[in-house]
Short mmCIF file of C-alpha atoms and ligand atoms in Angstrom, two decimals:
data_model
loop_
_atom_site.label_atom_id
_atom_site.label_comp_id
_atom_site.label_asym_id
_atom_site.label_seq_id
_atom_site.Cartn_x
_atom_site.Cartn_y
_atom_site.Cartn_z
CA MET V 1 -13.11 22.45 -4.90
CA GLU V 2 -13.51 19.83 -7.65
CA ASN V 3 -16.68 17.78 -8.15
CA PHE V 4 -16.49 14.30 -6.76
CA THR V 5 -18.43 11.06 -6.32
CA TYR V 6 -17.60 9.18 -3.18
CA TYR V 7 -18.64 5.58 -2.89
CA ASN V 8 -16.86 2.92 -0.90
CA PRO V 9 -18.60 -0.46 -0.84
CA THR V 10 -16.12 -2.31 1.41
CA LYS V 11 -17.67 -3.45 4.66
CA LEU V 12 -14.99 -2.80 7.27
CA HIS V 13 -15.02 -4.94 10.42
CA PHE V 14 -12.61 -3.27 12.86
CA GLY V 15 -11.56 -4.27 16.37
CA ARG V 16 -11.00 -7.16 18.73
CA ASP V 17 -11.98 -10.64 17.50
CA VAL V 18 -13.72 -9.41 14.34
CA VAL V 19 -12.46 -12.50 12.51
CA SER V 20 -15.17 -14.42 14.35
CA ASP V 21 -17.61 -12.87 11.83
CA LEU V 22 -15.65 -14.07 8.80
CA GLY V 23 -17.55 -17.34 8.27
CA GLN V 24 -21.02 -15.86 8.37
CA SER V 25 -19.97 -13.08 6.00
CA ALA V 26 -18.31 -15.51 3.60
CA VAL V 27 -21.10 -18.09 3.43
CA GLN V 28 -23.44 -15.65 1.73
CA TYR V 29 -21.17 -15.83 -1.36
CA GLY V 30 -21.10 -19.62 -1.65
CA ARG V 31 -19.40 -22.70 -0.23
CA LYS V 32 -16.12 -22.77 -2.12
CA ALA V 33 -13.24 -20.46 -1.37
CA LEU V 34 -9.73 -19.88 -2.61
CA LEU V 35 -7.71 -19.10 0.52
CA ILE V 36 -4.43 -17.28 -0.08
CA TYR V 37 -1.59 -16.18 2.16
CA GLY V 38 2.09 -15.33 2.21
CA LYS V 39 5.22 -17.08 3.38
CA GLY V 40 3.89 -18.44 6.62
CA SER V 41 3.57 -15.69 9.25
CA ILE V 42 -0.14 -16.54 9.65
CA LYS V 43 0.72 -20.12 10.57
CA GLU V 44 3.16 -18.97 13.24
CA ASN V 45 0.85 -16.44 14.89
CA GLY V 46 -2.32 -18.53 14.79
CA ILE V 47 -4.37 -16.41 12.36
CA TYR V 48 -4.44 -19.29 9.87
CA ASP V 49 -6.11 -21.54 12.46
CA GLN V 50 -8.71 -18.88 13.26
CA VAL V 51 -9.61 -18.45 9.60
CA VAL V 52 -9.76 -22.18 8.85
CA GLN V 53 -11.99 -22.71 11.89
CA GLN V 54 -14.37 -20.07 10.57
CA LEU V 55 -14.57 -21.78 7.19
CA LYS V 56 -15.14 -25.19 8.77
CA ASN V 57 -17.83 -23.82 11.11
CA HIS V 58 -19.77 -22.64 8.07
CA ASP V 59 -19.14 -25.66 5.81
CA ILE V 60 -17.08 -23.68 3.37
CA ASP V 61 -14.81 -25.91 1.35
CA PHE V 62 -11.49 -24.33 0.36
CA ILE V 63 -8.25 -24.74 -1.52
CA GLU V 64 -5.08 -22.88 -0.63
CA TYR V 65 -2.45 -20.96 -2.51
CA SER V 66 0.43 -19.79 -0.34
CA GLY V 67 3.90 -18.33 -0.68
CA ILE V 68 2.83 -14.95 -2.06
CA LYS V 69 5.94 -12.79 -2.01
CA SER V 70 6.32 -9.35 -0.59
CA ASN V 71 6.29 -7.11 -3.69
CA PRO V 72 4.02 -9.71 -5.31
CA VAL V 73 4.44 -11.06 -8.83
CA VAL V 74 1.87 -11.74 -11.51
CA ASP V 75 3.08 -15.36 -11.94
CA ASP V 76 1.66 -16.26 -8.51
CA VAL V 77 -1.64 -14.66 -9.44
CA ASP V 78 -1.94 -16.65 -12.65
CA ALA V 79 -0.97 -19.92 -10.94
CA ALA V 80 -3.61 -19.42 -8.23
CA VAL V 81 -6.23 -18.42 -10.81
CA GLU V 82 -5.72 -21.72 -12.61
CA LYS V 83 -6.27 -23.69 -9.39
CA ALA V 84 -9.33 -21.63 -8.47
CA ARG V 85 -10.94 -22.09 -11.89
CA ALA V 86 -10.54 -25.86 -11.67
CA PHE V 87 -12.03 -25.82 -8.16
CA LYS V 88 -14.86 -23.48 -9.25
CA ALA V 89 -14.23 -21.11 -6.37
CA ASP V 90 -17.07 -18.76 -5.43
CA MET V 91 -14.88 -16.28 -3.58
CA VAL V 92 -11.32 -15.36 -2.67
CA ILE V 93 -10.18 -15.00 0.94
CA ALA V 94 -6.86 -13.15 1.33
CA VAL V 95 -5.09 -13.32 4.68
CA GLY V 96 -2.00 -11.15 5.02
CA GLY V 97 -0.49 -7.77 4.26
CA GLY V 98 -0.81 -5.64 1.15
CA SER V 99 1.04 -8.12 -1.05
CA VAL V 100 -1.43 -10.93 -0.32
CA VAL V 101 -4.49 -8.69 -0.52
CA ASP V 102 -3.36 -7.12 -3.81
CA SER V 103 -2.74 -10.57 -5.25
CA GLY V 104 -6.20 -11.60 -4.07
CA LYS V 105 -7.75 -8.63 -5.83
CA ALA V 106 -6.04 -9.51 -9.10
CA MET V 107 -7.08 -13.16 -8.73
CA ALA V 108 -10.70 -12.27 -7.99
CA LEU V 109 -10.77 -10.17 -11.13
CA THR V 110 -9.07 -12.71 -13.36
CA ILE V 111 -10.77 -15.96 -12.29
CA PRO V 112 -14.15 -15.23 -14.01
CA SER V 113 -12.45 -14.21 -17.28
CA GLU V 114 -10.58 -16.36 -19.76
CA LEU V 115 -7.52 -14.15 -19.57
CA ASN V 116 -4.28 -13.75 -17.66
CA ALA V 117 -4.03 -11.08 -14.98
CA TRP V 118 -1.52 -9.01 -16.93
CA ASP V 119 -4.01 -8.58 -19.80
CA PHE V 120 -5.81 -6.19 -17.44
CA TYR V 121 -2.63 -4.50 -16.20
CA SER V 122 -1.37 -3.93 -19.73
CA LYS V 123 -4.81 -2.55 -20.68
CA LYS V 124 -5.23 -5.21 -23.36
CA ALA V 125 -8.60 -6.03 -21.78
CA LYS V 126 -11.08 -4.37 -19.45
CA PRO V 127 -12.32 -6.32 -16.45
CA LYS V 128 -16.03 -7.10 -16.60
CA GLN V 129 -16.67 -8.93 -13.34
CA SER V 130 -14.97 -10.16 -10.23
CA LEU V 131 -15.45 -12.77 -7.54
CA PRO V 132 -16.18 -11.40 -4.06
CA LEU V 133 -13.00 -10.84 -2.07
CA LEU V 134 -12.79 -11.05 1.72
CA THR V 135 -9.61 -9.93 3.45
CA VAL V 136 -8.11 -10.51 6.87
CA LEU V 137 -5.45 -7.82 7.13
CA THR V 138 -2.35 -8.63 9.16
CA LEU V 139 -0.20 -5.58 8.48
CA ALA V 140 -1.19 -1.90 8.65
CA ALA V 141 0.27 0.02 5.73
CA THR V 142 -1.19 0.07 2.27
CA GLY V 143 -4.89 0.87 2.66
CA THR V 144 -5.62 -1.90 0.17
CA GLU V 145 -8.22 -3.33 2.57
CA MET V 146 -10.64 -0.56 1.61
CA ASN V 147 -9.64 0.60 -1.85
CA PRO V 148 -9.89 -0.51 -5.48
CA VAL V 149 -6.12 -0.69 -6.17
CA ALA V 150 -3.80 -3.68 -6.62
CA VAL V 151 -0.09 -3.39 -7.38
CA LEU V 152 1.80 -6.22 -9.08
CA GLN V 153 5.26 -6.82 -10.48
CA ASN V 154 5.97 -8.42 -13.83
CA HIS V 155 9.64 -9.31 -14.21
CA GLU V 156 9.16 -10.29 -17.85
CA THR V 157 8.05 -6.82 -18.88
CA GLY V 158 10.14 -5.09 -16.17
CA GLN V 159 7.23 -3.25 -14.58
CA LYS V 160 5.59 -2.71 -11.21
CA LEU V 161 2.12 -1.38 -11.93
CA GLY V 162 -1.02 -0.48 -10.04
CA LEU V 163 -4.42 -1.32 -11.47
CA VAL V 164 -7.39 0.70 -10.29
CA ASN V 165 -10.86 -0.71 -10.83
CA PRO V 166 -14.01 -0.43 -8.72
CA LEU V 167 -14.48 -4.21 -9.07
CA MET V 168 -11.47 -4.60 -6.79
CA TYR V 169 -12.95 -3.15 -3.62
CA PRO V 170 -12.96 -6.01 -1.11
CA ALA V 171 -16.50 -7.02 -0.15
CA HIS V 172 -15.44 -7.39 3.50
CA SER V 173 -12.24 -6.56 5.34
CA PHE V 174 -11.52 -7.79 8.85
CA LEU V 175 -9.07 -5.66 10.80
CA ASP V 176 -8.18 -6.85 14.27
CA PRO V 177 -5.25 -4.73 15.50
CA GLU V 178 -4.11 -7.72 17.54
CA ASN V 179 -3.46 -9.56 14.28
CA THR V 180 -0.65 -7.06 13.65
CA PHE V 181 1.14 -7.69 17.00
CA THR V 182 3.69 -10.01 15.38
CA VAL V 183 4.70 -7.61 12.59
CA ASN V 184 8.33 -6.88 13.38
CA ARG V 185 9.69 -3.42 14.16
CA LYS V 186 11.05 -2.85 10.68
CA TYR V 187 7.84 -3.68 8.81
CA THR V 188 5.78 -1.79 11.39
CA ALA V 189 7.90 1.27 10.59
CA TYR V 190 7.58 0.71 6.82
CA GLY V 191 3.82 0.61 7.29
CA ILE V 192 3.86 3.91 9.18
CA ALA V 193 6.00 5.40 6.40
CA ASP V 194 3.57 4.13 3.77
CA LEU V 195 0.54 5.72 5.39
CA VAL V 196 2.41 9.03 5.67
CA ALA V 197 3.40 8.78 2.02
CA HIS V 198 -0.19 8.10 0.92
CA SER V 199 -1.32 11.19 2.77
CA LEU V 200 1.42 13.25 1.13
CA GLU V 201 0.61 11.95 -2.35
CA ALA V 202 -2.92 13.29 -1.83
CA TYR V 203 -1.68 16.59 -0.39
CA PHE V 204 0.64 17.21 -3.35
CA GLY V 205 -2.05 16.42 -5.89
CA VAL V 206 -4.06 19.13 -7.57
CA GLY V 207 -7.24 20.82 -6.37
CA ASP V 208 -8.33 23.23 -3.68
CA ALA V 209 -9.67 20.92 -0.95
CA SER V 210 -9.06 22.48 2.44
CA LEU V 211 -11.01 19.91 4.46
CA SER V 212 -9.27 17.03 2.71
CA ASP V 213 -5.95 18.77 3.51
CA LYS V 214 -6.92 18.85 7.17
CA ILE V 215 -7.80 15.15 7.06
CA VAL V 216 -4.37 14.51 5.52
CA THR V 217 -2.51 16.38 8.24
CA SER V 218 -4.60 14.74 10.97
CA ILE V 219 -3.73 11.29 9.61
CA ILE V 220 -0.02 12.17 9.47
CA ARG V 221 -0.22 13.52 13.02
CA GLU V 222 -1.49 10.12 14.18
CA ALA V 223 1.64 8.58 12.64
CA ILE V 224 3.90 11.18 14.28
CA ASP V 225 2.24 10.89 17.70
CA TYR V 226 1.68 7.14 17.90
CA GLY V 227 4.18 5.63 15.44
CA PRO V 228 7.36 6.02 17.55
CA PRO V 229 5.77 4.76 20.80
CA LEU V 230 4.32 1.79 18.91
CA LEU V 231 7.82 0.80 17.77
CA ASP V 232 8.77 0.44 21.44
CA ASN V 233 5.52 -1.40 22.32
CA LEU V 234 4.76 -3.70 19.44
CA LYS V 235 2.04 -5.53 21.34
CA ASN V 236 0.15 -2.45 22.54
CA TYR V 237 -3.43 -2.83 21.28
CA ASP V 238 -4.37 0.86 21.34
CA LEU V 239 -1.28 2.00 19.47
CA ARG V 240 -1.72 -0.79 16.91
CA ALA V 241 -5.38 0.22 16.51
CA LYS V 242 -4.57 3.90 15.96
CA ILE V 243 -1.99 3.14 13.30
CA MET V 244 -4.19 0.54 11.62
CA TYR V 245 -7.14 2.89 11.31
CA ALA V 246 -4.88 5.73 10.13
CA ALA V 247 -3.47 3.49 7.40
CA THR V 248 -6.96 2.57 6.21
CA LEU V 249 -8.11 6.19 6.06
CA ALA V 250 -4.95 7.34 4.32
CA LEU V 251 -5.92 5.50 1.15
CA ASN V 252 -9.63 4.77 1.09
CA GLY V 253 -10.50 7.73 -1.10
CA LEU V 254 -11.38 10.17 1.67
CA THR V 255 -8.27 12.34 1.34
CA ASN V 256 -8.91 12.73 -2.36
CA ASN V 257 -12.38 14.28 -2.23
CA GLY V 258 -12.41 17.72 -3.81
CA ARG V 259 -9.13 17.21 -5.66
CA VAL V 260 -8.49 16.35 -9.30
CA SER V 261 -6.37 13.51 -7.87
CA GLY V 262 -3.25 12.85 -5.83
CA ASP V 263 0.12 12.92 -7.57
CA TRP V 264 1.70 9.46 -7.01
CA GLY V 265 5.09 10.45 -8.46
CA VAL V 266 6.98 9.31 -5.36
CA HIS V 267 5.28 5.92 -5.50
CA ALA V 268 6.26 5.60 -9.17
CA LEU V 269 9.91 6.23 -8.24
CA GLY V 270 9.75 3.89 -5.24
CA HIS V 271 8.22 1.08 -7.29
CA GLU V 272 11.36 1.01 -9.45
CA MET V 273 13.51 0.31 -6.37
CA SER V 274 11.22 -2.53 -5.31
CA LEU V 275 11.09 -3.96 -8.82
CA LEU V 276 14.86 -4.06 -9.30
CA PHE V 277 16.20 -4.63 -5.79
CA ASP V 278 13.20 -5.93 -3.83
CA VAL V 279 13.31 -2.90 -1.54
CA PRO V 280 10.34 -3.02 0.89
CA HIS V 281 7.67 -0.59 -0.31
CA GLY V 282 7.74 1.72 2.72
CA ALA V 283 11.54 1.91 2.66
CA SER V 284 11.53 2.97 -0.99
CA LEU V 285 9.20 5.85 -0.13
CA THR V 286 11.24 7.31 2.73
CA ILE V 287 14.19 7.52 0.34
CA ALA V 288 12.20 8.99 -2.56
CA TYR V 289 10.07 11.52 -0.63
CA PRO V 290 12.79 13.80 0.75
CA ALA V 291 14.45 13.88 -2.69
CA TRP V 292 11.15 14.65 -4.42
CA LEU V 293 10.38 17.49 -2.01
CA LYS V 294 13.85 18.98 -2.45
CA PHE V 295 13.50 18.72 -6.23
CA HIS V 296 10.14 20.54 -6.23
CA LYS V 297 11.01 22.93 -3.41
CA ASP V 298 11.01 26.13 -5.43
CA ARG V 299 7.84 25.37 -7.38
CA LEU V 300 5.91 24.07 -4.36
CA ASN V 301 7.55 26.26 -1.76
CA ASP V 302 4.41 27.66 -0.11
CA ARG V 303 2.61 24.34 -0.13
CA ILE V 304 5.53 22.52 1.52
CA ALA V 305 5.94 25.30 4.10
CA GLU V 306 2.20 25.19 4.87
CA LEU V 307 2.48 21.46 5.52
CA GLY V 308 5.45 22.04 7.84
CA LYS V 309 3.50 24.62 9.80
CA GLU V 310 0.63 22.17 10.37
CA LEU V 311 2.76 19.13 11.18
CA PHE V 312 5.88 20.43 12.85
CA ASP V 313 5.21 24.12 13.59
CA VAL V 314 8.05 25.25 11.34
CA ASP V 315 7.92 28.10 8.82
CA THR V 316 9.93 27.16 5.75
CA ALA V 317 9.99 24.45 3.12
CA ASP V 318 13.59 23.57 4.06
CA ALA V 319 12.65 23.11 7.70
CA THR V 320 9.65 20.97 6.70
CA ILE V 321 11.82 18.60 4.68
CA GLN V 322 14.34 18.45 7.52
CA GLU V 323 11.62 17.59 10.03
CA LEU V 324 10.19 14.90 7.77
CA GLU V 325 13.66 13.34 7.45
CA ARG V 326 14.04 13.56 11.21
CA PHE V 327 10.75 11.68 11.63
CA PHE V 328 11.87 8.96 9.21
CA ASN V 329 15.15 8.72 11.15
CA LYS V 330 13.22 8.41 14.36
CA ILE V 331 11.25 5.43 13.07
CA GLU V 332 14.51 4.10 11.54
CA THR V 333 13.47 3.93 7.92
CA PRO V 334 16.16 4.66 5.29
CA ILE V 335 16.35 8.14 3.79
CA ARG V 336 19.26 7.70 1.34
CA LEU V 337 20.25 5.02 -1.16
CA SER V 338 23.40 4.45 0.90
CA ASP V 339 21.22 3.37 3.86
CA ILE V 340 20.17 0.32 1.82
CA ASP V 341 23.55 -0.17 0.08
CA LEU V 342 22.37 0.97 -3.34
CA ASN V 343 24.56 4.03 -3.62
CA ASN V 344 26.97 2.65 -6.21
CA LYS V 345 27.25 3.48 -9.88
CA SER V 346 25.95 0.26 -11.35
CA ASN V 347 22.84 0.16 -9.13
CA LYS V 348 22.09 3.82 -9.75
CA ASP V 349 22.55 3.40 -13.52
CA GLU V 350 20.19 0.44 -13.50
CA LEU V 351 17.66 2.37 -11.46
CA LEU V 352 17.80 5.41 -13.71
CA ASN V 353 17.44 3.31 -16.86
CA SER V 354 14.38 1.56 -15.47
CA MET V 355 12.83 4.80 -14.18
CA ASN V 356 13.30 6.35 -17.63
CA LYS V 357 12.08 3.29 -19.51
CA ASN V 358 8.91 3.17 -17.39
CA GLN V 359 8.56 6.98 -17.40
CA ALA V 360 8.29 7.11 -13.61
CA GLN V 361 6.50 10.34 -12.73
CA GLY V 362 3.41 11.72 -11.09
CA ILE V 363 0.01 12.43 -12.56
CA HIS V 364 0.48 16.18 -12.14
CA HIS V 365 4.17 16.76 -11.47
CA LYS V 366 5.72 15.39 -14.63
CA LEU V 367 9.39 14.43 -14.83
CA THR V 368 11.90 14.37 -17.70
CA ASP V 369 14.90 12.01 -17.93
CA GLU V 370 17.10 14.86 -16.66
CA ASP V 371 14.76 15.41 -13.72
CA ARG V 372 15.02 11.74 -12.78
CA ALA V 373 18.82 11.91 -12.90
CA GLU V 374 18.70 14.88 -10.53
CA LEU V 375 16.23 13.07 -8.26
CA LEU V 376 18.57 10.08 -8.05
CA ARG V 377 21.41 12.43 -7.15
CA LEU V 378 19.25 13.83 -4.35
CA MET V 379 18.43 10.29 -3.14
CA ALA V 380 22.17 9.57 -2.98
CA ASP V 381 23.30 12.80 -1.27
O1 NZQ Z 401 4.58 -13.44 3.78
P1 NZQ Z 401 4.28 -13.40 5.22
O2 NZQ Z 401 4.78 -14.59 5.95
O3 NZQ Z 401 2.84 -13.11 5.51
O4 NZQ Z 401 5.14 -12.18 5.86
C1 NZQ Z 401 4.90 -10.81 5.58
C2 NZQ Z 401 5.99 -10.17 4.72
O5 NZQ Z 401 7.23 -10.79 4.94
C3 NZQ Z 401 5.03 -10.06 6.86
N1 NZQ Z 401 3.80 -10.01 7.68
C4 NZQ Z 401 2.56 -9.60 7.31
N2 NZQ Z 401 1.72 -9.66 8.35
C5 NZQ Z 401 2.44 -10.14 9.40
C6 NZQ Z 401 3.76 -10.36 8.97
N3 NZQ Z 401 4.71 -10.86 9.79
C7 NZQ Z 401 4.36 -11.13 11.06
N4 NZQ Z 401 3.13 -10.91 11.54
C8 NZQ Z 401 2.13 -10.43 10.75
N5 NZQ Z 401 0.91 -10.19 11.27
O6 NZQ Z 401 5.38 -8.74 6.48
C9 NZQ Z 401 6.12 -8.77 5.26
C10 NZQ Z 401 5.60 -7.70 4.34
O7 NZQ Z 401 4.29 -7.99 3.92
P2 NZQ Z 401 3.64 -7.22 2.66
O8 NZQ Z 401 2.28 -7.72 2.47
O9 NZQ Z 401 4.58 -7.29 1.50
O10 NZQ Z 401 3.66 -5.70 3.18
P3 NZQ Z 401 2.71 -4.48 2.85
O11 NZQ Z 401 1.42 -4.61 3.55
O12 NZQ Z 401 3.52 -3.29 3.10
O13 NZQ Z 401 2.39 -4.60 1.28
C11 NZQ Z 401 3.30 -4.14 0.32
C12 NZQ Z 401 2.75 -4.25 -1.09
O14 NZQ Z 401 1.56 -3.45 -1.24
C13 NZQ Z 401 1.72 -2.57 -2.36
C14 NZQ Z 401 3.21 -2.33 -2.37
O15 NZQ Z 401 3.67 -1.79 -3.58
C15 NZQ Z 401 3.74 -3.72 -2.10
O16 NZQ Z 401 3.74 -4.49 -3.27
N6 NZQ Z 401 0.87 -1.37 -2.23
C16 NZQ Z 401 -0.46 -1.52 -2.42
C17 NZQ Z 401 -1.33 -0.44 -2.41
C18 NZQ Z 401 -2.78 -0.62 -2.65
N7 NZQ Z 401 -3.21 -1.78 -3.06
O17 NZQ Z 401 -3.54 0.32 -2.46
C19 NZQ Z 401 -0.86 0.93 -2.21
C20 NZQ Z 401 0.54 1.03 -1.71
O18 NZQ Z 401 1.05 2.28 -2.06
C21 NZQ Z 401 1.46 -0.04 -2.19
O19 NZQ Z 401 1.94 0.25 -3.48
ZN1 ZN Z 402 2.27 3.11 -0.68
#
């Protein structure tokens, strides 16, 4: 087992009506907030009204920046930063899914500096401070509510990159499973896929961490047991709660303890699909994971088979991959490029060029250009 330091400063408020504590938590950071959200789902389902009421109850003045895209872009971050600097915001409040929360993290980090957000992503500068960030999560998937990661796209440089910095842990995250009731079936399934993928990225990292492995398989079992019934009962509180908590635990650092790190090669491949074709994050992963496992099957044979034994009670690596594909089919996420109409020569060429240009690969399981060509073939087959 590797040495580790585990520290997670995010205060997690989980359960029914937790948003009613937002105002009193926020007011300790000041009286001026930048409130950000996406394309409007929070106005339709009433979460916006709840949040605004909280701010009014506690005399917190706020400005808004909305329209954050799924697969968020750095341009929105910089535009919001400009507004927040002029307003002299004391804090950022992000209400939405991973795209809004990640944008909020990048804003909170950039506002106190004199730089643009991408200066940090490109490693031109190191962040020194951050405004406090409070999040109201409306979609269970990414784990961003309790981790120090924010992923952004930059179409000028042709990159989708994650930045990891302890300054980006949210100060508070409010997770009411009921706030995810209106997430449609498709995005609910992508969220389930994402939490499974985060668990697998940890599992296929490096380091002998048997307890962390058991946490990984327990989290994936939650997805297998409660994901499919949730898709048929989108407004079931208990099923929403189970999946929401599983998604938080899948990427809040816990599964990494005792390892050198996770791998993150599948995410790197998936990010290229989102960057070029706006593929939803979870959908990119259910295409990339089966291919990645097939590609590494001989080298990681025992490890894959061990996973299959725990999750599906099967004995071989082949059967494990088959069962994982069957699970993705069951929750109706795509498993081949053809399922999202990308299985044609020009799209695949574009994808391969971008993957090679950005050197998409894992931290431990490195890939050459030839490997990526083979992986794309496996995603198409
Ligand atoms: O824009 P709005 O109107 O809010 O609609 C969103 C969006 O269309 C909608 N939605 C969210 N909550 C809803 C809702 N619709 C109805 N009711 C609700 N309660 O869902 C759509 C998708 O939202 P998005 O935030 O894009 O989804 P997700 O949470 O999956 O976030 C994806 C982003 O997170 C990054 C991904 O790469 C992607 O950019 N990730 C962030 C990670 C992190 N920070 O740790 C790790 C992940 O691996 C991932 O890379
Ligand atoms: Zn992910």
